Amino acid sequence: MSIDTINDADSVSESPSPEPSSTPLKRRLVGGGQSLAARSEPMLWLHGGALVICVVMIIGLLLLVLYQGATTFWPVAITQVRTLDGDTVLGEVTRNDHYHLGYGDIGTFSEPVREEAVALLNPIFQKKLSKIEDRDGVAEFINRQSESVERSLQKLTSGLPQVVEAPAIQRNALTDGISQLLSAKQSSIETQVASDIKTALQADDTGAALFALWQSWQDAEAAWSSTPNPDAMLDAIQSDGDVLSSIYGNRFLTLQSFDVETAAHRRLFRTGNYELTNEHFTWVSDFATEPDSESDPEWAVLFERLTWGRFYGVPKELQVDGEATETDPQAVWAKFLELHPVVRDRWHQRRDLEISDTGQINHELEQARLDLRSIELANGKDSPEWEEANKQFLAEKEKLDKAFAEIRSQIQSLDDENDRYQMIVTTSTGQEHAIPLADIVRTYPANQLGFSERLGIYFSRWWEFLSDDPREANSEGGVFPAIWGTVVMTLLMSVVVVPFGVLAALYLREYAKAGLMVSIVRIAINNLAGVPSIVFGVFGLGFFCYLIGASIDQLFFEAKLPSPTFGTGGIMWAALTLALLTLPVVIVATEEALAAVPRSMREGSLACGATKWQTIRRIVLPRAMPGIMTGMILAMARGAGEVAPLMLVGAVKLAPELPMDGHVPFVHLERSFMHLGFHIYDLGFQSQNSEAAKPMVFTTTLLLIALIALMNLLAIGLRSRLKKKFAYSQF
Amino acid sequence: MPRAQPQKHPFTDTTMQNETMKEPNAQDSSAVATNGQTQLRRLERIAAGEHLPSEIHPEIMDESAILEIKDFCLWYGAKQALFDVSMRIPAGKVTALIGPSGCGKSTLLRSVNRMNDLIDGVRTDGDMQLYDQSILAPDVDVIELRKMMGMVFQKPNPFPMSIFENVVYPLRIDGENNRAVLEEVCERSLRGAALWGEVKDRLHESGLSLSGGQQQRLCIARAIASEPEVLLLDEPCSALDPVSSGKVEDLISELAGQYTVLVVTHNMQQAARVSDYTAFMYLGHLIEYGKTEVIFSEPRLRETEDYTTGRFG
C-alpha cells in the first residue's frame, strides 16, 4: 500500500467526494479506513519502535564499554599546575566534572582559595538580595522569614557547649529570654537589619559593603557565642540591642546563603607518588589554581612500578653504586634507556628462579613430606617403616635445603647487582625520591611522545594486560590468569553440560512415553532455568566441595589433610556447578531441535531396518546438531558471564598459579582460579584504589565481552557449516 | 484377456453377483438408476458398519503368493481402520492399492513391514504371512523383517548425508564397511533406480541437493539396496511433477519381475499403467481385488467401476 492511497483514503473519509458511488469502493480498497487496527501501520510503528529501543540500549551499553575500555591504556600528557595553596600538582588529568560550590564548602578551603571561592559566590549572593529588595522589600522578606531565623538562632544557642553544660534552669532562662526579647523587639530588629542590608546594597561598592556587613555580624555573633555562661549571654543581648540584631542579621544572611551556589569546574589529577603523599589522585578546582601556572613540563616522566603504583616526576640523576653518573635529564634518560633492559633482564632471571626453580624444590619437599605422612598413616608413627622413611625424608630435605640455599644466593647476587642502579627523581613538590631501576616496569616522558610512540605504549600496555599476571591488588598489570580461567572453565563446563543435556533430552523426546511424568520432568527442567544462580553456587559448595570433594580427599589425599585438596572450591567444581546451571538451556534447545527433525526421516530410516538407536545416531542427531549447537552457544554465553556462583565454588581474587603446570599430573582441576567476571567485581567494589581501578573495570568488561563473543562466533561458525550441510532443497 | 468366471469363485456372493452382472456399457436411464441404488446400498451398508465379503477374482489364486494377508483387522485405539482384509500378493508382480482417502490402503501397506508398531495404541488381529511365516507374531524380529522390505514414502525423504551414503544406508546399519562392496551396491542400486547417469559424478554431494523426482528415485535406490523381497511404495508420485512421476512409473514397471511391488496410489491411470493386480478399498474394507485390466475395464462391482471412472470418490 503506497502513501498516496492512504492519503486518498483520508481525504475521502474526511471530505465526502462529489461522486458518492466511488467512495465506498475506494475505502474498501485501502483497508477499511475507519479502524486503526485494520491498517497494519500503527503496529508496524510499535514493533519497529520496540526494536529501536532495544537496539539503542544494547548499542549504548556496548559503546560505553568500548569507549571507556579502549581508552584506558592511551598515554595522555602529564600536566603541572600550581594551586593557590602553594602546592604544585603534577599528573595526568583523568576526569573533568562540575560540582556545586556553595558557602558551606568554603570553610574547608585554605585562605587564598577561600577568597577565590567567595569572589565566585558573592556576586550571586548580592544578586539574590537585590532581587528580594526589588520584588517586595527586604524588610517584608525578613518578616516572612522570621520564624525560621528564630528557629536557627535557638538551634545555635542550644548547641553551644557552655549552654549544653549549664544547668537546665539557666538553659531555659536563656531560650525563653531570647524568645521574649525577639517577640518584644521583633519589628525594630527587623527594621534595623533590613535597613543595614539596604544601605549596603546602595553603597558604591555593593559587594564589599554587603560582605563587610555580614563579616561584622558574624564577628558579633562569634563574640557573643564565646561568652562563658548562659546568664552572661542573656545579659549581653538584653543590655545591648545591637547584639541581638547583629546575631539576627547574621542568621538571616547565613540562612539565605544556603541557597547560593555556583557550578565550579574541577579536574581529577592522577598524581601517583603514593608513598610520599598517601594518595593516588587529587582534585584540583579551576578557581583554586594560580592563573597561567598550567604547563606540560618537558621532562615530566611517568614511572609504572612493581609496587606503590605510579610515580610522576622529573629525572634528576642516575646513580650507580650511589654515585651520580648523569645529572642532566636528557643524559639521565639516555643512560637509563641503556641500563634499564639489562636490569630488567636480571629481574626476569630472578623471578624465574624464584617461581619455577624454588617452586620445583617446594613441590619436591611437599611430595617427600606427603610420602612420609602416608607411611605414618599406614604404619603409625615410630614404627620401623616410619623410622626408615623419616631417615630418607631428612636426607632428602637436607639435599633440597641445600639446593634452595643455592638458589637463594643466586637470587641475592642478582638483587645485589640490580640494587646498584637507581634513578633520583624530583617530584612536583621538589622532593627527591630514589627509584630502583629494577622496580620500573614501564616509563616514558609523556610530553615528548609523538603519535606513533603513544601507539606503541598503548599496544604494549594491552599486551601486558593480556599476557601478564596482575599486580597492585589487581589494579595494575595483566589479567592473563583470569582469561585462562574463564576460557578453561567455560570449555570444561561445555564438555560436561552438552553430553548430559543431549542425553537427557534424547530420553525425554525419543524414548519416554508422553505422559504426566514426562510433563512434570519437563516443567521441573524449565523451572531450573529460573533458579537464582547463587542458589546453584550454594548447592555446588555444599554438594560438590564439601560432600564429594571431602570424600575424595578422605579416599585419595589423606596425607594432605587437614588442608583440603578437592574439598574446597576449584575449577572442576566451578565447571560442574555452572554445568548444572546451564543444563536446562541445553535440554530445552536440544528437545526443540529433536522435535524439528521430520518424522519422515525417522520413518525412512526405520523402514530401512535401522534400530531406534541407529536412527537417532545416524539421522536424528546429525540433523538436530545445529539446534544442539545453538543450545551450547546459549549455555556458554550464560556460563561465561556468570559470577555469583563462582564466588562460592572456586573463583578467587588472585591465583597466579594456573591449574595446569609441569608437575604430574599436569592438570590440577582442584585448584582455584581467576575469572574475568569475578575480576570485574573485585576491581570495581573491593579495590583499595577504586579510582585507578575504574578504567580497568571497563577494560576487563570489554575483554570479557570480546571473549564471549569470540567463543560464540566460533560456535556459530561451526553451526552454520553444519546447517549448510542439511539445507533442504525440495525442488 | 478372458473374462473371469465369477461363479467359480468360492468367495463370491451370488446375490451380489447378480446385481453386478449387468452390462457395464448400458447407458439407459433405468440402468443408471439401478446402479446408483446398488452403489448406495453397498457403500451405505459398509458405512453403517456392516462387513461385506470382498470380491476377489479367481485368477489371483493361480499366482504364487509371496505375502498372504488373512482376515487382517487393525485398530487405532478404539477406532477400527481395517476390517477383515484378506489378500494374496503375487510374487514378482506389481499390486496396486486404490481407494478414496482414509480407506486404509496406507495403513495396510505400513502393516506389512510393521511400521504401525511405531504408533501408540495400534492393535491388530488376523495374520500376515511372508513365505508362509507369520510376520505379526511377537517373536518376529521386526528389524530383520523391515530389512526384507524396502519402503518408499509419499514425500521424498533422503537423509541429510551424501548421495552415496543415502544409498548404502541399509548396508551401513548392518555394519558393512567394505568400500568395494558399498560402491558396487551403490552403483547397482542407482542403476536400478535409473538415477546412476544423473548422479554418478556427484555421489558425494548431499542427497538433499537433488530435485524432488531425483530424491524420490534416490529413495527407491535406497529401498532396493538391501535387495528386499517386497518393495512397498506409499503414493510414491504424489509429491512429484508429471515428468518425474513418469520416470518413477517407468522405474516401477522395470522393477516388476525383479521384486514384488505393493504400491498405494491415488492416480487411476498410474495404477492402470504400472500394476498387474489392483485392489480397491473403501473405509477399511477390501471391496474388489483382481487383475488390473479387469478391474479397470470390466469390474464385477459397480462401485469399483464408478470409482475407477471417477464417478465417485
Coordinates of C-alpha atoms in Angstrom, one line a residue, chain B:
Chain B
M1 CA -7.9 -61.3 -21.7
P2 CA -10.5 -64.0 -20.9
R3 CA -13.4 -62.8 -18.9
A4 CA -13.3 -64.2 -15.3
Q5 CA -15.9 -66.8 -14.3
P6 CA -17.3 -65.4 -11.2
Q7 CA -19.5 -68.3 -10.4
K8 CA -16.5 -70.5 -9.8
H9 CA -15.0 -68.2 -7.3
P10 CA -15.6 -69.5 -3.8
F11 CA -15.8 -66.1 -2.1
T12 CA -18.2 -64.6 -4.5
D13 CA -21.6 -63.9 -3.1
T14 CA -24.2 -64.9 -5.8
T15 CA -26.8 -62.3 -4.9
M16 CA -24.4 -59.6 -5.3
Q17 CA -23.0 -61.1 -8.4
N18 CA -26.5 -60.9 -9.9
E19 CA -26.7 -57.3 -9.3
T20 CA -23.3 -56.6 -10.8
M21 CA -23.6 -58.9 -13.8
K22 CA -25.3 -56.1 -15.7
E23 CA -23.8 -54.9 -18.9
P24 CA -21.3 -52.2 -17.9
N25 CA -21.9 -50.3 -21.1
A26 CA -25.6 -50.0 -20.6
Q27 CA -26.4 -46.3 -20.7
D28 CA -30.2 -46.3 -20.4
S29 CA -31.7 -44.3 -17.5
S30 CA -33.1 -47.3 -15.7
A31 CA -29.7 -49.0 -15.6
V32 CA -28.1 -45.9 -14.2
A33 CA -30.8 -45.6 -11.6
T34 CA -30.3 -49.2 -10.5
N35 CA -26.5 -48.7 -10.5
G36 CA -26.9 -45.7 -8.2
Q37 CA -29.2 -47.6 -5.9
T38 CA -26.9 -50.6 -5.7
Q39 CA -23.8 -48.5 -5.1
L40 CA -25.6 -46.5 -2.4
R41 CA -26.8 -49.7 -0.9
R42 CA -23.4 -51.4 -0.7
L43 CA -21.3 -48.4 0.3
E44 CA -24.0 -47.2 2.7
R45 CA -24.1 -50.6 4.3
I46 CA -20.3 -50.5 4.7
A47 CA -20.5 -47.0 6.1
A48 CA -23.2 -48.2 8.5
G49 CA -20.6 -50.7 9.9
E50 CA -21.7 -53.8 8.1
H51 CA -19.0 -56.1 6.8
L52 CA -19.5 -57.4 3.3
P53 CA -17.2 -60.1 1.8
S54 CA -14.7 -58.9 -0.7
E55 CA -15.0 -59.6 -4.4
I56 CA -11.8 -61.4 -5.2
H57 CA -11.1 -62.6 -8.7
P58 CA -10.1 -66.2 -9.0
E59 CA -7.0 -65.6 -11.2
I60 CA -5.2 -64.4 -8.2
M61 CA -5.5 -67.9 -6.6
D62 CA -3.4 -69.2 -9.6
E63 CA -0.5 -66.9 -8.8
S64 CA 2.1 -68.0 -6.3
A65 CA 1.7 -65.6 -3.4
I66 CA 4.7 -64.2 -1.6
L67 CA 2.6 -62.5 1.0
E68 CA -0.7 -63.7 2.2
I69 CA -2.9 -61.4 4.3
K70 CA -5.6 -63.3 6.2
D71 CA -8.6 -61.6 7.9
F72 CA -6.4 -58.7 8.9
C73 CA -8.0 -56.1 11.2
L74 CA -6.4 -53.1 12.7
W75 CA -7.5 -50.6 15.3
Y76 CA -6.1 -47.1 16.1
G77 CA -7.0 -47.1 19.8
A78 CA -10.8 -47.7 19.7
K79 CA -11.3 -46.8 16.1
Q80 CA -11.1 -49.7 13.7
A81 CA -9.2 -48.8 10.5
L82 CA -9.1 -52.2 8.6
F83 CA -11.8 -54.8 8.6
D84 CA -11.0 -58.5 7.8
V85 CA -8.8 -57.8 4.8
S86 CA -7.7 -60.9 3.0
M87 CA -5.3 -60.7 0.1
R88 CA -2.7 -62.7 -1.7
I89 CA 0.1 -60.6 -3.0
P90 CA 1.5 -62.4 -6.1
A91 CA 5.3 -62.8 -6.2
G92 CA 7.2 -60.7 -8.7
K93 CA 4.1 -58.7 -9.7
V94 CA 3.1 -55.1 -9.1
T95 CA 0.0 -54.9 -7.0
A96 CA -1.7 -51.5 -6.7
L97 CA -4.0 -50.4 -3.8
I98 CA -6.5 -47.8 -4.8
G99 CA -9.4 -46.2 -3.0
P100 CA -10.5 -42.8 -1.6
S101 CA -8.6 -41.0 1.1
G102 CA -8.9 -42.7 4.5
C103 CA -9.7 -46.0 3.1
G104 CA -6.9 -47.7 4.9
K105 CA -4.6 -48.5 2.0
S106 CA -1.6 -46.8 3.5
T107 CA -2.3 -48.4 6.9
L108 CA -2.4 -51.8 5.2
L109 CA 0.9 -51.1 3.4
R110 CA 2.5 -49.9 6.6
S111 CA 1.3 -53.0 8.4
V112 CA 3.3 -55.2 6.0
N113 CA 6.6 -54.0 7.4
R114 CA 5.1 -53.3 10.8
M115 CA 5.7 -49.5 10.7
N116 CA 2.5 -49.2 12.5
D117 CA 4.2 -50.5 15.6
L118 CA 5.7 -47.1 16.0
I119 CA 2.3 -45.5 16.6
D120 CA 0.9 -45.7 20.1
G121 CA -2.3 -47.6 20.6
V122 CA -2.3 -49.7 17.4
R123 CA -3.8 -53.2 17.8
T124 CA -4.1 -55.9 15.1
D125 CA -6.0 -59.1 14.6
G126 CA -5.7 -61.7 11.9
D127 CA -2.5 -62.7 10.2
M128 CA 0.0 -61.8 7.5
Q129 CA 2.4 -64.4 6.2
L130 CA 5.5 -63.9 4.3
Y131 CA 6.7 -67.2 2.7
D132 CA 4.2 -68.9 5.0
Q133 CA 5.7 -67.4 8.1
S134 CA 3.7 -65.0 10.2
I135 CA 5.1 -61.5 10.4
L136 CA 2.8 -60.4 13.2
A137 CA 4.0 -63.0 15.7
P138 CA 5.5 -61.4 18.8
D139 CA 8.8 -63.3 18.3
V140 CA 9.4 -61.9 14.8
D141 CA 12.5 -59.8 14.5
V142 CA 11.0 -56.5 13.2
I143 CA 14.4 -55.2 12.2
E144 CA 15.1 -58.2 10.0
L145 CA 11.5 -58.1 8.6
R146 CA 12.0 -54.5 7.6
K147 CA 15.3 -55.3 6.0
M148 CA 13.4 -57.7 3.8
M149 CA 11.0 -54.9 2.7
G150 CA 12.1 -51.8 1.0
M151 CA 9.8 -48.9 1.6
V152 CA 9.3 -45.6 -0.3
F153 CA 7.2 -42.8 1.2
Q154 CA 4.8 -40.3 -0.2
K155 CA 7.3 -37.4 0.3
P156 CA 10.9 -38.0 -0.8
N157 CA 12.9 -38.4 2.5
P158 CA 16.5 -38.6 1.7
F159 CA 18.8 -38.5 4.7
P160 CA 20.9 -35.4 5.4
M161 CA 24.0 -37.1 4.0
S162 CA 25.7 -37.7 0.7
I163 CA 24.0 -39.5 -2.2
F164 CA 26.4 -42.4 -1.7
E165 CA 25.7 -42.7 2.0
N166 CA 22.0 -42.4 1.3
V167 CA 22.0 -45.4 -1.0
V168 CA 24.2 -47.6 1.2
Y169 CA 22.5 -46.7 4.4
P170 CA 20.8 -50.1 4.8
L171 CA 24.2 -51.8 4.5
R172 CA 25.9 -49.3 6.8
I173 CA 23.4 -50.1 9.6
D174 CA 24.2 -53.8 9.0
G175 CA 27.8 -52.9 9.7
E176 CA 29.1 -53.3 6.2
N177 CA 32.1 -51.1 5.8
N178 CA 33.9 -52.7 2.9
R179 CA 34.3 -49.9 0.4
A180 CA 34.3 -52.1 -2.6
V181 CA 31.0 -53.8 -1.6
L182 CA 29.4 -50.5 -0.8
E183 CA 30.5 -48.9 -4.1
E184 CA 29.2 -51.9 -6.1
V185 CA 25.8 -51.9 -4.3
C186 CA 25.6 -48.1 -4.7
E187 CA 26.1 -48.3 -8.4
R188 CA 23.8 -51.3 -8.9
S189 CA 21.0 -49.7 -6.8
L190 CA 21.3 -46.3 -8.6
R191 CA 21.3 -48.0 -11.9
G192 CA 18.3 -50.0 -10.7
A193 CA 16.6 -46.7 -9.8
A194 CA 17.6 -45.2 -13.1
L195 CA 19.5 -42.4 -11.4
W196 CA 23.1 -43.5 -12.0
G197 CA 23.6 -41.5 -15.1
E198 CA 22.4 -38.3 -13.4
V199 CA 24.4 -38.5 -10.2
K200 CA 27.4 -40.7 -10.9
D201 CA 29.7 -37.6 -10.9
R202 CA 28.4 -36.2 -7.7
L203 CA 27.9 -39.1 -5.4
H204 CA 29.4 -37.1 -2.5
E205 CA 27.1 -34.2 -2.7
S206 CA 24.3 -34.0 -0.2
G207 CA 21.2 -36.1 -1.1
L208 CA 19.2 -33.0 -0.3
S209 CA 20.7 -31.2 -3.2
L210 CA 18.8 -33.3 -5.8
S211 CA 15.5 -32.3 -7.3
G212 CA 12.2 -33.8 -6.0
G213 CA 12.0 -36.5 -8.6
Q214 CA 15.6 -37.4 -8.2
Q215 CA 15.2 -37.5 -4.5
Q216 CA 12.3 -40.0 -4.8
R217 CA 14.4 -42.2 -7.1
L218 CA 17.2 -41.9 -4.6
C219 CA 14.8 -43.2 -2.0
I220 CA 13.9 -46.1 -4.3
A221 CA 17.6 -46.9 -4.8
R222 CA 17.9 -46.9 -1.1
A223 CA 15.0 -49.2 -0.8
I224 CA 16.4 -51.7 -3.2
A225 CA 20.0 -51.5 -2.0
S226 CA 19.4 -54.3 0.5
E227 CA 17.8 -56.5 -2.2
P228 CA 14.5 -56.8 -0.4
E229 CA 11.8 -59.4 -1.1
V230 CA 9.0 -56.8 -1.3
L231 CA 9.0 -53.2 -2.3
L232 CA 6.4 -51.1 -0.6
L233 CA 5.6 -47.8 -2.3
D234 CA 3.3 -45.4 -0.5
E235 CA 2.0 -43.0 -3.1
P236 CA 5.5 -42.5 -4.5
C237 CA 4.5 -40.0 -7.1
S238 CA 2.0 -37.8 -5.2
A239 CA 4.6 -35.1 -4.5
L240 CA 6.2 -35.1 -7.9
D241 CA 5.6 -33.3 -11.1
P242 CA 4.3 -35.3 -14.2
V243 CA 7.7 -35.7 -15.7
S244 CA 9.2 -37.1 -12.5
S245 CA 6.1 -39.2 -12.0
G246 CA 6.6 -40.7 -15.4
K247 CA 10.2 -41.6 -14.6
V248 CA 9.2 -43.2 -11.4
E249 CA 6.4 -45.1 -13.1
D250 CA 8.8 -46.4 -15.8
L251 CA 11.0 -47.5 -12.9
I252 CA 8.2 -49.4 -11.2
S253 CA 7.5 -51.3 -14.4
E254 CA 11.1 -52.2 -14.7
L255 CA 11.4 -53.3 -11.1
A256 CA 8.4 -55.6 -11.6
G257 CA 9.6 -59.2 -12.0
Q258 CA 12.7 -58.5 -10.1
Y259 CA 10.8 -57.5 -7.0
T260 CA 7.3 -57.9 -5.6
V261 CA 5.9 -54.4 -5.6
L262 CA 3.0 -53.2 -3.5
V263 CA 2.1 -49.7 -4.5
V264 CA -0.5 -47.3 -3.0
T265 CA -1.7 -44.7 -5.4
H266 CA -4.4 -42.1 -5.8
N267 CA -3.9 -41.9 -9.5
M268 CA -6.1 -44.3 -11.5
Q269 CA -4.0 -44.0 -14.7
Q270 CA -0.9 -44.8 -12.8
A271 CA -2.4 -47.9 -11.2
A272 CA -3.7 -48.9 -14.7
R273 CA -0.3 -48.3 -16.2
V274 CA 2.1 -49.9 -13.8
S275 CA 0.3 -52.6 -11.9
D276 CA -0.6 -56.2 -12.7
Y277 CA -3.2 -56.5 -10.0
T278 CA -5.3 -53.9 -8.4
A279 CA -7.2 -53.9 -5.1
F280 CA -10.0 -51.4 -4.5
M281 CA -10.5 -50.4 -0.8
Y282 CA -13.2 -48.4 0.9
L283 CA -13.4 -47.4 4.5
G284 CA -11.1 -50.1 5.7
H285 CA -12.8 -52.9 3.6
L286 CA -11.3 -54.6 0.6
I287 CA -14.0 -54.3 -2.0
E288 CA -12.6 -55.8 -5.1
Y289 CA -9.3 -57.3 -6.0
G290 CA -8.3 -58.7 -9.3
K291 CA -6.2 -58.3 -12.5
T292 CA -5.7 -54.7 -13.3
E293 CA -7.2 -54.9 -16.8
V294 CA -10.3 -56.5 -15.4
I295 CA -10.7 -54.0 -12.6
F296 CA -10.4 -51.1 -14.9
S297 CA -12.4 -52.4 -17.8
E298 CA -15.0 -54.9 -16.5
P299 CA -15.1 -54.9 -12.8
R300 CA -17.5 -57.2 -11.1
L301 CA -18.8 -54.5 -8.9
R302 CA -20.5 -51.3 -10.0
E303 CA -18.8 -49.4 -7.1
T304 CA -15.4 -50.3 -8.5
E305 CA -16.3 -49.1 -11.9
D306 CA -17.7 -45.9 -10.5
Y307 CA -14.6 -45.2 -8.6
T308 CA -12.1 -46.1 -11.4
T309 CA -14.1 -44.0 -13.9
G310 CA -14.2 -41.1 -11.5
R311 CA -18.0 -41.1 -10.9
F312 CA -17.4 -41.3 -7.2
G313 CA -14.6 -40.8 -4.8

